[in-house]
Amino acid sequence: MVEIKPLSADYEEYLRDESRTVGSAQSISFPRTEQEVREVLSQMSDAGVPVTVQGGRTGLAAGAVPDGGHVLNLSKMTRCVGLSPARVDESGAIDPDGAFLLTVEPGVVLSQLRKDIEDKNVDVRGWDEASLAAWRALCDAREHFFPTDPTETSATIGGMAACNASGARSYGYGPMRSHVTALRVVLSDGQTLALRRGQAVARGTSLDLVTEQGGRVHVDLPTYEMPRTKNASGYFCAPDMDAVDLFIGSDSTLGVITQVELELVALPRVIWGVSCFFADESHAVEFTRSARAALRDAKAIEYFDADALDILRAQRRASTAFAALPELRDDARACVYVELQCEAEAEATEELWKLGDVLTSSGGSEDATWVARTAVDRETQRFFRHAVPESVNMLIDERRKSDPTITKLGSDMSVPDECLPAVMRMYRETLAEQGLQSAMWGHIGNNHLHVNVLPRDAGDYARGKELFNRWARSVTEMGGAVSAEHGVGKMKRDFLRTMYGERHIREMARVKAQLDPAHILGLGNLFPPDTLPLPVGSEAAGHATDDGTREA
Amino acid sequence: MMNVMVCVKAVPSTTEVKMDPVTKTIVRDGRQSVINPFDASALEVAVRIKERLGATVGVMSMGIPDTQRILRDCLARGADFGVLLSDRPFAGADTLATSYALMRGIDKVRARWAEQGSGDLSLVVCGKMAVDGDTAQIGPELARQLGFACVTSVCEVLEATEGALRVLREVDGGHEEVRVSLPALITVTKDVCNPRMPSITGVRFGMQGPVDVWGAADVGADPGRIGLTGSPTQVVRSFTPERASGSTPIEGDAHEQARAIVDMIKEMA
Ligand SMILES: Cc1cc2nc3c(=O)[nH]c(=O)nc-3n(C[C@H](O)[C@H](O)[C@H](O)COP(=O)(O)OP(=O)(O)OC[C@H]3O[C@@H](n4cnc5c(N)ncnc54)[C@H](O)[C@@H]3O)c2cc1C
């Protein structure tokens, strides 16, 4: 039995995550096996103690910050369990160019996973013969990789699945959801679900699950329509959906993920990064729209605005650690980074010329570009892109010295393709109207920008928060998502209400009640603590008005 | 207008070089070779001079035919033309034979400039050393062969004019400011400046721009002074050193530990 330790001062760091909020808890455990997870959950649900699940605690929405009760930390569950090929031919031979499916425990850290796959150095001790055969095939095959890249590589696979992480490459590869083929989940009463895509599927909005212990769980799925854009807000739902998709992005409110089967795909042979600089934001937006249509092999389209570039310029002058940043032209007021991934140089070259044409016709210039075709240049560009959020955080830390109440306010909203110019206009106009300092960057290819308000004092901070509420309403009207990749956690549950309306929130709460009747998992995530448990079956039409939600 | 030559070398993409225990040669891991990082900085120095003062910048390398790829990349980053010295008889060269071959190649470029009436060579920029050999000999040897003044380990170019350079060089325990009249050869450290990335315009030029491949006869090289024949240095044996690791725990209080360390140092001396 795993030890349940009191949450003493030694474990204080486990009250925090990267959202920079601090919670409270009475006890903590570090299970090493699924069996231990089951034991802890059974014990906690019997006692009615809330359980907060933690992975790498890199989340930005406070999903892993406890609100009392027990902390279930999965960072010790780090084994790779097995491997299988995604495709075999009639004779049983493994297709070396095809995907491989790697099963891992939830505490596996992304950076380690990447390194182990790159070095072909996965710990295969204890694997069965079929897994070992697949492993040998993977070692002989061309390089494979796991495509989801949420920037922060100390994230765990379980955490990434729980908040449906994305990142730059999601433009080409989709979010975490697209690369998860199976899950194991422990429910709050300790029963387990083995879910494989295609095997547990809803009929319409009715989903029936059978636990490995023979228990039956009926789930009435919500009826809202998902936004037509990148989304990590609330439960995934669609008619006839797969049960795997319900747990991905559920922010630990429905069950504890104890195993994830991940898709490793063949690494494209040629990867070129192209940073394009513009004199004006409108040109960058125009370029993005045209590039999306013209480029077949773009796997990432990222944006950095004039404020972000100015912060980098200042950082480069001020700090030797950033002296290696490439020098920016004075007339660069916006930057769009496009990553091309192809099988051969000839294809990449053709795409590059196409990109050049699009650039010229949208007000840019082929001269004002950086093309990274070598590992050294790619690393320089990576350093450049990552230096932006890092520099902004340093700037805020500096300001917090004089006013500790302020923090950075970062948005995570996305809209459908056709709304990109409108949403950019909205950000600019409202920021100017409020006189707020900001820096904007992110995944413009998915119309998903992180607008960061940089408050100078408490007044700015309050105005910034209010502005985010307004944006949540406007983005909802555009058919977008209030959280596109960071998840809702505890920080964005008000936005969730704005996005889905009371009735659909109640439908979500019903899902939670059906899967977690003890009402102990991830309390405070998605739903404010005082609204739960909502009476099951009380969601009927007579309920409070919807504001701006879509209904199936 | 100035004429500048930059010498570059293709090196393995990793510094973790593995030796074949039988043949005692470097095991190529199949990854493409890359430009020696010091040479990338050398090119950037030349291109910045070109931008400030106007210059023609040529890049030269001795290597296998695949090295053209690296010269084309240099064209993408601002060089005007490339020359690859590639021929069987050049193979197996030590630093002396290499610097001789480079000198012959550079002389041929100079002859061409003279023919075109576009002046003579004013500056040669080399990386301080190549990361696969670490000899740091090519620069000084080439300067000697060309009869140029030589400034090694330049870490900053303070001022450049058509007639002279004022530079900072790294020396033991500090820096030295040097003024050198041109023509001259300088070797640069990696942090003399950050190499730029090519633009799309640059990539286009890199694909189409002029890169010549010359053999030993093309540059009129004396067969006795190139390749293995022209190399007084012979590699007798290459090996990965056995790492002698081991530690001796030192116990006792701070005073006793300090004494033990002093005794050990005395013993070693
Ligand atoms: C600098 C920085 C940049 C970032 N950039 C991006 C980005 O570009 N794109 C992006 O998508 N994200 C980004 N993120 C957020 C990142 O995706 C998340 O931090 C990560 O996915 C969460 O993983 P974690 O292991 O740290 O989870 P935690 O923070 O520990 O937990 C996150 C949520 O998942 C739940 N959870 C964790 N493990 C499990 C489990 N096994 N079962 C059930 N629930 C679980 C937790 O309860 C919590 O609700 C960024 C974060 C940082 C700090």
PDB file of N, CA and C in Angstrom, chain B residues 99-175:
ATOM      1  N   SER B  99      47.202  23.797 -46.391  1.00  0.00           N
ATOM      2  CA  SER B  99      47.382  25.243 -46.546  1.00  0.00           C
ATOM      3  C   SER B  99      48.067  25.550 -47.882  1.00  0.00           C
ATOM      4  N   TYR B 100      48.925  24.639 -48.328  1.00  0.00           N
ATOM      5  CA  TYR B 100      49.548  24.829 -49.647  1.00  0.00           C
ATOM      6  C   TYR B 100      48.478  24.789 -50.745  1.00  0.00           C
ATOM      7  N   ALA B 101      47.593  23.771 -50.660  1.00  0.00           N
ATOM      8  CA  ALA B 101      46.537  23.639 -51.671  1.00  0.00           C
ATOM      9  C   ALA B 101      45.637  24.872 -51.668  1.00  0.00           C
ATOM     10  N   LEU B 102      45.271  25.333 -50.470  1.00  0.00           N
ATOM     11  CA  LEU B 102      44.408  26.520 -50.376  1.00  0.00           C
ATOM     12  C   LEU B 102      45.103  27.733 -50.985  1.00  0.00           C
ATOM     13  N   MET B 103      46.410  27.845 -50.726  1.00  0.00           N
ATOM     14  CA  MET B 103      47.172  28.970 -51.283  1.00  0.00           C
ATOM     15  C   MET B 103      47.133  28.911 -52.808  1.00  0.00           C
ATOM     16  N   ARG B 104      47.309  27.704 -53.367  1.00  0.00           N
ATOM     17  CA  ARG B 104      47.267  27.572 -54.830  1.00  0.00           C
ATOM     18  C   ARG B 104      45.888  27.969 -55.356  1.00  0.00           C
ATOM     19  N   GLY B 105      44.863  27.529 -54.668  1.00  0.00           N
ATOM     20  CA  GLY B 105      43.499  27.878 -55.078  1.00  0.00           C
ATOM     21  C   GLY B 105      43.294  29.388 -55.020  1.00  0.00           C
ATOM     22  N   ILE B 106      43.733  29.983 -53.926  1.00  0.00           N
ATOM     23  CA  ILE B 106      43.555  31.433 -53.761  1.00  0.00           C
ATOM     24  C   ILE B 106      44.343  32.183 -54.831  1.00  0.00           C
ATOM     25  N   ASP B 107      45.528  31.670 -55.147  1.00  0.00           N
ATOM     26  CA  ASP B 107      46.325  32.313 -56.201  1.00  0.00           C
ATOM     27  C   ASP B 107      45.586  32.310 -57.536  1.00  0.00           C
ATOM     28  N   LYS B 108      44.895  31.217 -57.811  1.00  0.00           N
ATOM     29  CA  LYS B 108      44.149  31.147 -59.064  1.00  0.00           C
ATOM     30  C   LYS B 108      43.001  32.174 -59.064  1.00  0.00           C
ATOM     31  N   VAL B 109      42.356  32.320 -57.900  1.00  0.00           N
ATOM     32  CA  VAL B 109      41.300  33.334 -57.788  1.00  0.00           C
ATOM     33  C   VAL B 109      41.896  34.723 -58.007  1.00  0.00           C
ATOM     34  N   ARG B 110      43.064  34.956 -57.427  1.00  0.00           N
ATOM     35  CA  ARG B 110      43.717  36.272 -57.564  1.00  0.00           C
ATOM     36  C   ARG B 110      44.047  36.544 -59.026  1.00  0.00           C
ATOM     37  N   ALA B 111      44.499  35.486 -59.714  1.00  0.00           N
ATOM     38  CA  ALA B 111      44.830  35.658 -61.138  1.00  0.00           C
ATOM     39  C   ALA B 111      43.578  36.070 -61.911  1.00  0.00           C
ATOM     40  N   ARG B 112      42.469  35.466 -61.551  1.00  0.00           N
ATOM     41  CA  ARG B 112      41.215  35.785 -62.229  1.00  0.00           C
ATOM     42  C   ARG B 112      40.824  37.241 -61.961  1.00  0.00           C
ATOM     43  N   TRP B 113      40.973  37.655 -60.687  1.00  0.00           N
ATOM     44  CA  TRP B 113      40.661  39.053 -60.352  1.00  0.00           C
ATOM     45  C   TRP B 113      41.553  40.000 -61.144  1.00  0.00           C
ATOM     46  N   ALA B 114      42.827  39.636 -61.253  1.00  0.00           N
ATOM     47  CA  ALA B 114      43.776  40.492 -61.966  1.00  0.00           C
ATOM     48  C   ALA B 114      43.351  40.630 -63.434  1.00  0.00           C
ATOM     49  N   GLU B 115      42.962  39.482 -64.000  1.00  0.00           N
ATOM     50  CA  GLU B 115      42.512  39.459 -65.400  1.00  0.00           C
ATOM     51  C   GLU B 115      41.310  40.382 -65.602  1.00  0.00           C
ATOM     52  N   GLN B 116      40.389  40.333 -64.637  1.00  0.00           N
ATOM     53  CA  GLN B 116      39.165  41.131 -64.750  1.00  0.00           C
ATOM     54  C   GLN B 116      39.403  42.582 -64.361  1.00  0.00           C
ATOM     55  N   GLY B 117      40.611  42.886 -63.885  1.00  0.00           N
ATOM     56  CA  GLY B 117      40.911  44.241 -63.427  1.00  0.00           C
ATOM     57  C   GLY B 117      40.134  44.619 -62.181  1.00  0.00           C
ATOM     58  N   SER B 118      39.838  43.600 -61.356  1.00  0.00           N
ATOM     59  CA  SER B 118      39.061  43.948 -60.167  1.00  0.00           C
ATOM     60  C   SER B 118      39.893  43.908 -58.882  1.00  0.00           C
ATOM     61  N   GLY B 119      41.163  44.244 -59.024  1.00  0.00           N
ATOM     62  CA  GLY B 119      41.980  44.423 -57.823  1.00  0.00           C
ATOM     63  C   GLY B 119      42.512  43.117 -57.264  1.00  0.00           C
ATOM     64  N   ASP B 120      43.249  43.243 -56.167  1.00  0.00           N
ATOM     65  CA  ASP B 120      43.865  42.051 -55.575  1.00  0.00           C
ATOM     66  C   ASP B 120      43.193  41.710 -54.254  1.00  0.00           C
ATOM     67  N   LEU B 121      43.620  40.585 -53.723  1.00  0.00           N
ATOM     68  CA  LEU B 121      43.079  40.084 -52.458  1.00  0.00           C
ATOM     69  C   LEU B 121      43.494  41.004 -51.322  1.00  0.00           C
ATOM     70  N   SER B 122      42.526  41.424 -50.481  1.00  0.00           N
ATOM     71  CA  SER B 122      42.907  42.275 -49.360  1.00  0.00           C
ATOM     72  C   SER B 122      42.853  41.551 -48.023  1.00  0.00           C
ATOM     73  N   LEU B 123      41.987  40.537 -47.935  1.00  0.00           N
ATOM     74  CA  LEU B 123      41.816  39.922 -46.628  1.00  0.00           C
ATOM     75  C   LEU B 123      41.422  38.460 -46.784  1.00  0.00           C
ATOM     76  N   VAL B 124      42.020  37.623 -45.928  1.00  0.00           N
ATOM     77  CA  VAL B 124      41.564  36.229 -45.828  1.00  0.00           C
ATOM     78  C   VAL B 124      41.049  36.030 -44.396  1.00  0.00           C
ATOM     79  N   VAL B 125      39.860  35.443 -44.276  1.00  0.00           N
ATOM     80  CA  VAL B 125      39.325  35.159 -42.942  1.00  0.00           C
ATOM     81  C   VAL B 125      39.168  33.649 -42.795  1.00  0.00           C
ATOM     82  N   CYS B 126      39.742  33.117 -41.722  1.00  0.00           N
ATOM     83  CA  CYS B 126      39.597  31.688 -41.419  1.00  0.00           C
ATOM     84  C   CYS B 126      39.013  31.551 -40.017  1.00  0.00           C
ATOM     85  N   GLY B 127      38.402  30.412 -39.756  1.00  0.00           N
ATOM     86  CA  GLY B 127      38.032  30.104 -38.381  1.00  0.00           C
ATOM     87  C   GLY B 127      39.303  29.827 -37.606  1.00  0.00           C
ATOM     88  N   LYS B 128      39.248  30.035 -36.311  1.00  0.00           N
ATOM     89  CA  LYS B 128      40.440  29.830 -35.484  1.00  0.00           C
ATOM     90  C   LYS B 128      40.933  28.388 -35.584  1.00  0.00           C
ATOM     91  N   MET B 129      39.979  27.461 -35.632  1.00  0.00           N
ATOM     92  CA  MET B 129      40.352  26.054 -35.767  1.00  0.00           C
ATOM     93  C   MET B 129      39.128  25.278 -36.243  1.00  0.00           C
ATOM     94  N   ALA B 130      39.365  24.023 -36.640  1.00  0.00           N
ATOM     95  CA  ALA B 130      38.237  23.173 -37.030  1.00  0.00           C
ATOM     96  C   ALA B 130      37.913  22.268 -35.856  1.00  0.00           C
ATOM     97  N   VAL B 131      36.621  22.068 -35.609  1.00  0.00           N
ATOM     98  CA  VAL B 131      36.246  21.312 -34.409  1.00  0.00           C
ATOM     99  C   VAL B 131      36.580  19.825 -34.502  1.00  0.00           C
ATOM    100  N   ASP B 132      36.905  19.327 -35.690  1.00  0.00           N
ATOM    101  CA  ASP B 132      37.256  17.901 -35.767  1.00  0.00           C
ATOM    102  C   ASP B 132      38.748  17.656 -35.636  1.00  0.00           C
ATOM    103  N   GLY B 133      39.585  18.690 -35.803  1.00  0.00           N
ATOM    104  CA  GLY B 133      41.021  18.473 -35.730  1.00  0.00           C
ATOM    105  C   GLY B 133      41.669  19.265 -34.619  1.00  0.00           C
ATOM    106  N   ASP B 134      41.086  20.436 -34.326  1.00  0.00           N
ATOM    107  CA  ASP B 134      41.563  21.287 -33.229  1.00  0.00           C
ATOM    108  C   ASP B 134      43.030  21.723 -33.350  1.00  0.00           C
ATOM    109  N   THR B 135      43.577  21.782 -34.581  1.00  0.00           N
ATOM    110  CA  THR B 135      45.004  22.139 -34.643  1.00  0.00           C
ATOM    111  C   THR B 135      45.229  23.648 -34.618  1.00  0.00           C
ATOM    112  N   ALA B 136      44.314  24.417 -35.187  1.00  0.00           N
ATOM    113  CA  ALA B 136      44.460  25.869 -35.297  1.00  0.00           C
ATOM    114  C   ALA B 136      45.703  26.250 -36.113  1.00  0.00           C
ATOM    115  N   GLN B 137      46.127  25.382 -37.032  1.00  0.00           N
ATOM    116  CA  GLN B 137      47.352  25.637 -37.798  1.00  0.00           C
ATOM    117  C   GLN B 137      47.102  26.223 -39.178  1.00  0.00           C
ATOM    118  N   ILE B 138      45.926  25.910 -39.768  1.00  0.00           N
ATOM    119  CA  ILE B 138      45.712  26.299 -41.165  1.00  0.00           C
ATOM    120  C   ILE B 138      45.865  27.804 -41.379  1.00  0.00           C
ATOM    121  N   GLY B 139      45.220  28.587 -40.516  1.00  0.00           N
ATOM    122  CA  GLY B 139      45.281  30.045 -40.679  1.00  0.00           C
ATOM    123  C   GLY B 139      46.709  30.561 -40.760  1.00  0.00           C
ATOM    124  N   PRO B 140      47.488  30.344 -39.677  1.00  0.00           N
ATOM    125  CA  PRO B 140      48.874  30.833 -39.704  1.00  0.00           C
ATOM    126  C   PRO B 140      49.697  30.261 -40.862  1.00  0.00           C
ATOM    127  N   GLU B 141      49.512  28.988 -41.188  1.00  0.00           N
ATOM    128  CA  GLU B 141      50.298  28.401 -42.284  1.00  0.00           C
ATOM    129  C   GLU B 141      49.933  29.029 -43.624  1.00  0.00           C
ATOM    130  N   LEU B 142      48.640  29.258 -43.812  1.00  0.00           N
ATOM    131  CA  LEU B 142      48.196  29.858 -45.064  1.00  0.00           C
ATOM    132  C   LEU B 142      48.724  31.293 -45.185  1.00  0.00           C
ATOM    133  N   ALA B 143      48.716  32.017 -44.063  1.00  0.00           N
ATOM    134  CA  ALA B 143      49.245  33.393 -44.063  1.00  0.00           C
ATOM    135  C   ALA B 143      50.702  33.383 -44.511  1.00  0.00           C
ATOM    136  N   ARG B 144      51.447  32.425 -43.978  1.00  0.00           N
ATOM    137  CA  ARG B 144      52.879  32.301 -44.324  1.00  0.00           C
ATOM    138  C   ARG B 144      53.023  32.025 -45.825  1.00  0.00           C
ATOM    139  N   GLN B 145      52.201  31.102 -46.316  1.00  0.00           N
ATOM    140  CA  GLN B 145      52.284  30.734 -47.744  1.00  0.00           C
ATOM    141  C   GLN B 145      51.930  31.915 -48.643  1.00  0.00           C
ATOM    142  N   LEU B 146      50.977  32.740 -48.170  1.00  0.00           N
ATOM    143  CA  LEU B 146      50.561  33.891 -48.973  1.00  0.00           C
ATOM    144  C   LEU B 146      51.490  35.080 -48.770  1.00  0.00           C
ATOM    145  N   GLY B 147      52.300  35.005 -47.716  1.00  0.00           N
ATOM    146  CA  GLY B 147      53.151  36.130 -47.368  1.00  0.00           C
ATOM    147  C   GLY B 147      52.364  37.275 -46.749  1.00  0.00           C
ATOM    148  N   PHE B 148      51.248  36.936 -46.072  1.00  0.00           N
ATOM    149  CA  PHE B 148      50.399  37.945 -45.425  1.00  0.00           C
ATOM    150  C   PHE B 148      50.705  38.023 -43.932  1.00  0.00           C
ATOM    151  N   ALA B 149      50.431  39.210 -43.360  1.00  0.00           N
ATOM    152  CA  ALA B 149      50.451  39.327 -41.900  1.00  0.00           C
ATOM    153  C   ALA B 149      49.309  38.474 -41.349  1.00  0.00           C
ATOM    154  N   CYS B 150      49.479  38.014 -40.131  1.00  0.00           N
ATOM    155  CA  CYS B 150      48.464  37.100 -39.569  1.00  0.00           C
ATOM    156  C   CYS B 150      48.092  37.520 -38.146  1.00  0.00           C
ATOM    157  N   VAL B 151      46.796  37.618 -37.900  1.00  0.00           N
ATOM    158  CA  VAL B 151      46.314  37.864 -36.541  1.00  0.00           C
ATOM    159  C   VAL B 151      45.372  36.718 -36.170  1.00  0.00           C
ATOM    160  N   THR B 152      45.732  35.975 -35.130  1.00  0.00           N
ATOM    161  CA  THR B 152      44.903  34.814 -34.769  1.00  0.00           C
ATOM    162  C   THR B 152      43.938  35.156 -33.634  1.00  0.00           C
ATOM    163  N   SER B 153      42.944  34.309 -33.470  1.00  0.00           N
ATOM    164  CA  SER B 153      41.985  34.386 -32.353  1.00  0.00           C
ATOM    165  C   SER B 153      41.318  35.746 -32.210  1.00  0.00           C
ATOM    166  N   VAL B 154      40.858  36.297 -33.329  1.00  0.00           N
ATOM    167  CA  VAL B 154      40.169  37.589 -33.277  1.00  0.00           C
ATOM    168  C   VAL B 154      38.772  37.366 -32.705  1.00  0.00           C
ATOM    169  N   CYS B 155      38.458  38.128 -31.644  1.00  0.00           N
ATOM    170  CA  CYS B 155      37.128  37.959 -31.043  1.00  0.00           C
ATOM    171  C   CYS B 155      36.249  39.177 -31.273  1.00  0.00           C
ATOM    172  N   GLU B 156      36.815  40.241 -31.832  1.00  0.00           N
ATOM    173  CA  GLU B 156      35.974  41.383 -32.192  1.00  0.00           C
ATOM    174  C   GLU B 156      36.673  42.221 -33.252  1.00  0.00           C
ATOM    175  N   VAL B 157      35.899  42.622 -34.263  1.00  0.00           N
ATOM    176  CA  VAL B 157      36.446  43.555 -35.247  1.00  0.00           C
ATOM    177  C   VAL B 157      35.992  44.941 -34.816  1.00  0.00           C
ATOM    178  N   LEU B 158      36.951  45.773 -34.402  1.00  0.00           N
ATOM    179  CA  LEU B 158      36.588  47.083 -33.853  1.00  0.00           C
ATOM    180  C   LEU B 158      36.379  48.095 -34.965  1.00  0.00           C
ATOM    181  N   GLU B 159      37.183  47.966 -36.023  1.00  0.00           N
ATOM    182  CA  GLU B 159      37.101  48.950 -37.090  1.00  0.00           C
ATOM    183  C   GLU B 159      37.664  48.327 -38.362  1.00  0.00           C
ATOM    184  N   ALA B 160      36.983  48.582 -39.474  1.00  0.00           N
ATOM    185  CA  ALA B 160      37.482  48.061 -40.743  1.00  0.00           C
ATOM    186  C   ALA B 160      37.500  49.183 -41.765  1.00  0.00           C
ATOM    187  N   THR B 161      38.633  49.352 -42.442  1.00  0.00           N
ATOM    188  CA  THR B 161      38.713  50.267 -43.583  1.00  0.00           C
ATOM    189  C   THR B 161      39.328  49.474 -44.730  1.00  0.00           C
ATOM    190  N   GLU B 162      39.409  50.112 -45.892  1.00  0.00           N
ATOM    191  CA  GLU B 162      39.974  49.394 -47.038  1.00  0.00           C
ATOM    192  C   GLU B 162      41.446  49.067 -46.825  1.00  0.00           C
ATOM    193  N   GLY B 163      42.107  49.853 -45.943  1.00  0.00           N
ATOM    194  CA  GLY B 163      43.552  49.654 -45.795  1.00  0.00           C
ATOM    195  C   GLY B 163      43.975  48.907 -44.555  1.00  0.00           C
ATOM    196  N   ALA B 164      43.086  48.825 -43.562  1.00  0.00           N
ATOM    197  CA  ALA B 164      43.517  48.228 -42.291  1.00  0.00           C
ATOM    198  C   ALA B 164      42.334  47.736 -41.470  1.00  0.00           C
ATOM    199  N   LEU B 165      42.652  46.868 -40.519  1.00  0.00           N
ATOM    200  CA  LEU B 165      41.657  46.409 -39.551  1.00  0.00           C
ATOM    201  C   LEU B 165      42.174  46.712 -38.151  1.00  0.00           C
ATOM    202  N   ARG B 166      41.244  47.080 -37.279  1.00  0.00           N
ATOM    203  CA  ARG B 166      41.589  47.168 -35.869  1.00  0.00           C
ATOM    204  C   ARG B 166      40.747  46.105 -35.187  1.00  0.00           C
ATOM    205  N   VAL B 167      41.410  45.180 -34.514  1.00  0.00           N
ATOM    206  CA  VAL B 167      40.684  44.040 -33.950  1.00  0.00           C
ATOM    207  C   VAL B 167      41.106  43.778 -32.515  1.00  0.00           C
ATOM    208  N   LEU B 168      40.270  43.013 -31.819  1.00  0.00           N
ATOM    209  CA  LEU B 168      40.596  42.551 -30.490  1.00  0.00           C
ATOM    210  C   LEU B 168      40.895  41.066 -30.601  1.00  0.00           C
ATOM    211  N   ARG B 169      41.989  40.612 -30.043  1.00  0.00           N
ATOM    212  CA  ARG B 169      42.258  39.181 -30.078  1.00  0.00           C
ATOM    213  C   ARG B 169      42.353  38.615 -28.663  1.00  0.00           C
ATOM    214  N   GLU B 170      41.961  37.358 -28.568  1.00  0.00           N
ATOM    215  CA  GLU B 170      42.006  36.685 -27.275  1.00  0.00           C
ATOM    216  C   GLU B 170      43.426  36.241 -27.008  1.00  0.00           C
ATOM    217  N   VAL B 171      43.943  36.597 -25.839  1.00  0.00           N
ATOM    218  CA  VAL B 171      45.251  36.083 -25.441  1.00  0.00           C
ATOM    219  C   VAL B 171      45.109  35.546 -24.026  1.00  0.00           C
ATOM    220  N   ASP B 172      46.096  34.790 -23.583  1.00  0.00           N
ATOM    221  CA  ASP B 172      46.020  34.237 -22.228  1.00  0.00           C
ATOM    222  C   ASP B 172      45.778  35.371 -21.244  1.00  0.00           C
ATOM    223  N   GLY B 173      44.753  35.227 -20.472  1.00  0.00           N
ATOM    224  CA  GLY B 173      44.509  36.185 -19.401  1.00  0.00           C
ATOM    225  C   GLY B 173      43.907  37.507 -19.842  1.00  0.00           C
ATOM    226  N   GLY B 174      43.490  37.645 -21.094  1.00  0.00           N
ATOM    227  CA  GLY B 174      42.853  38.912 -21.462  1.00  0.00           C
ATOM    228  C   GLY B 174      42.731  39.108 -22.956  1.00  0.00           C
ATOM    229  N   HIS B 175      42.695  40.364 -23.346  1.00  0.00           N
ATOM    230  CA  HIS B 175      42.536  40.707 -24.743  1.00  0.00           C
ATOM    231  C   HIS B 175      43.668  41.613 -25.193  1.00  0.00           C
TER     232      HIS B 175
END
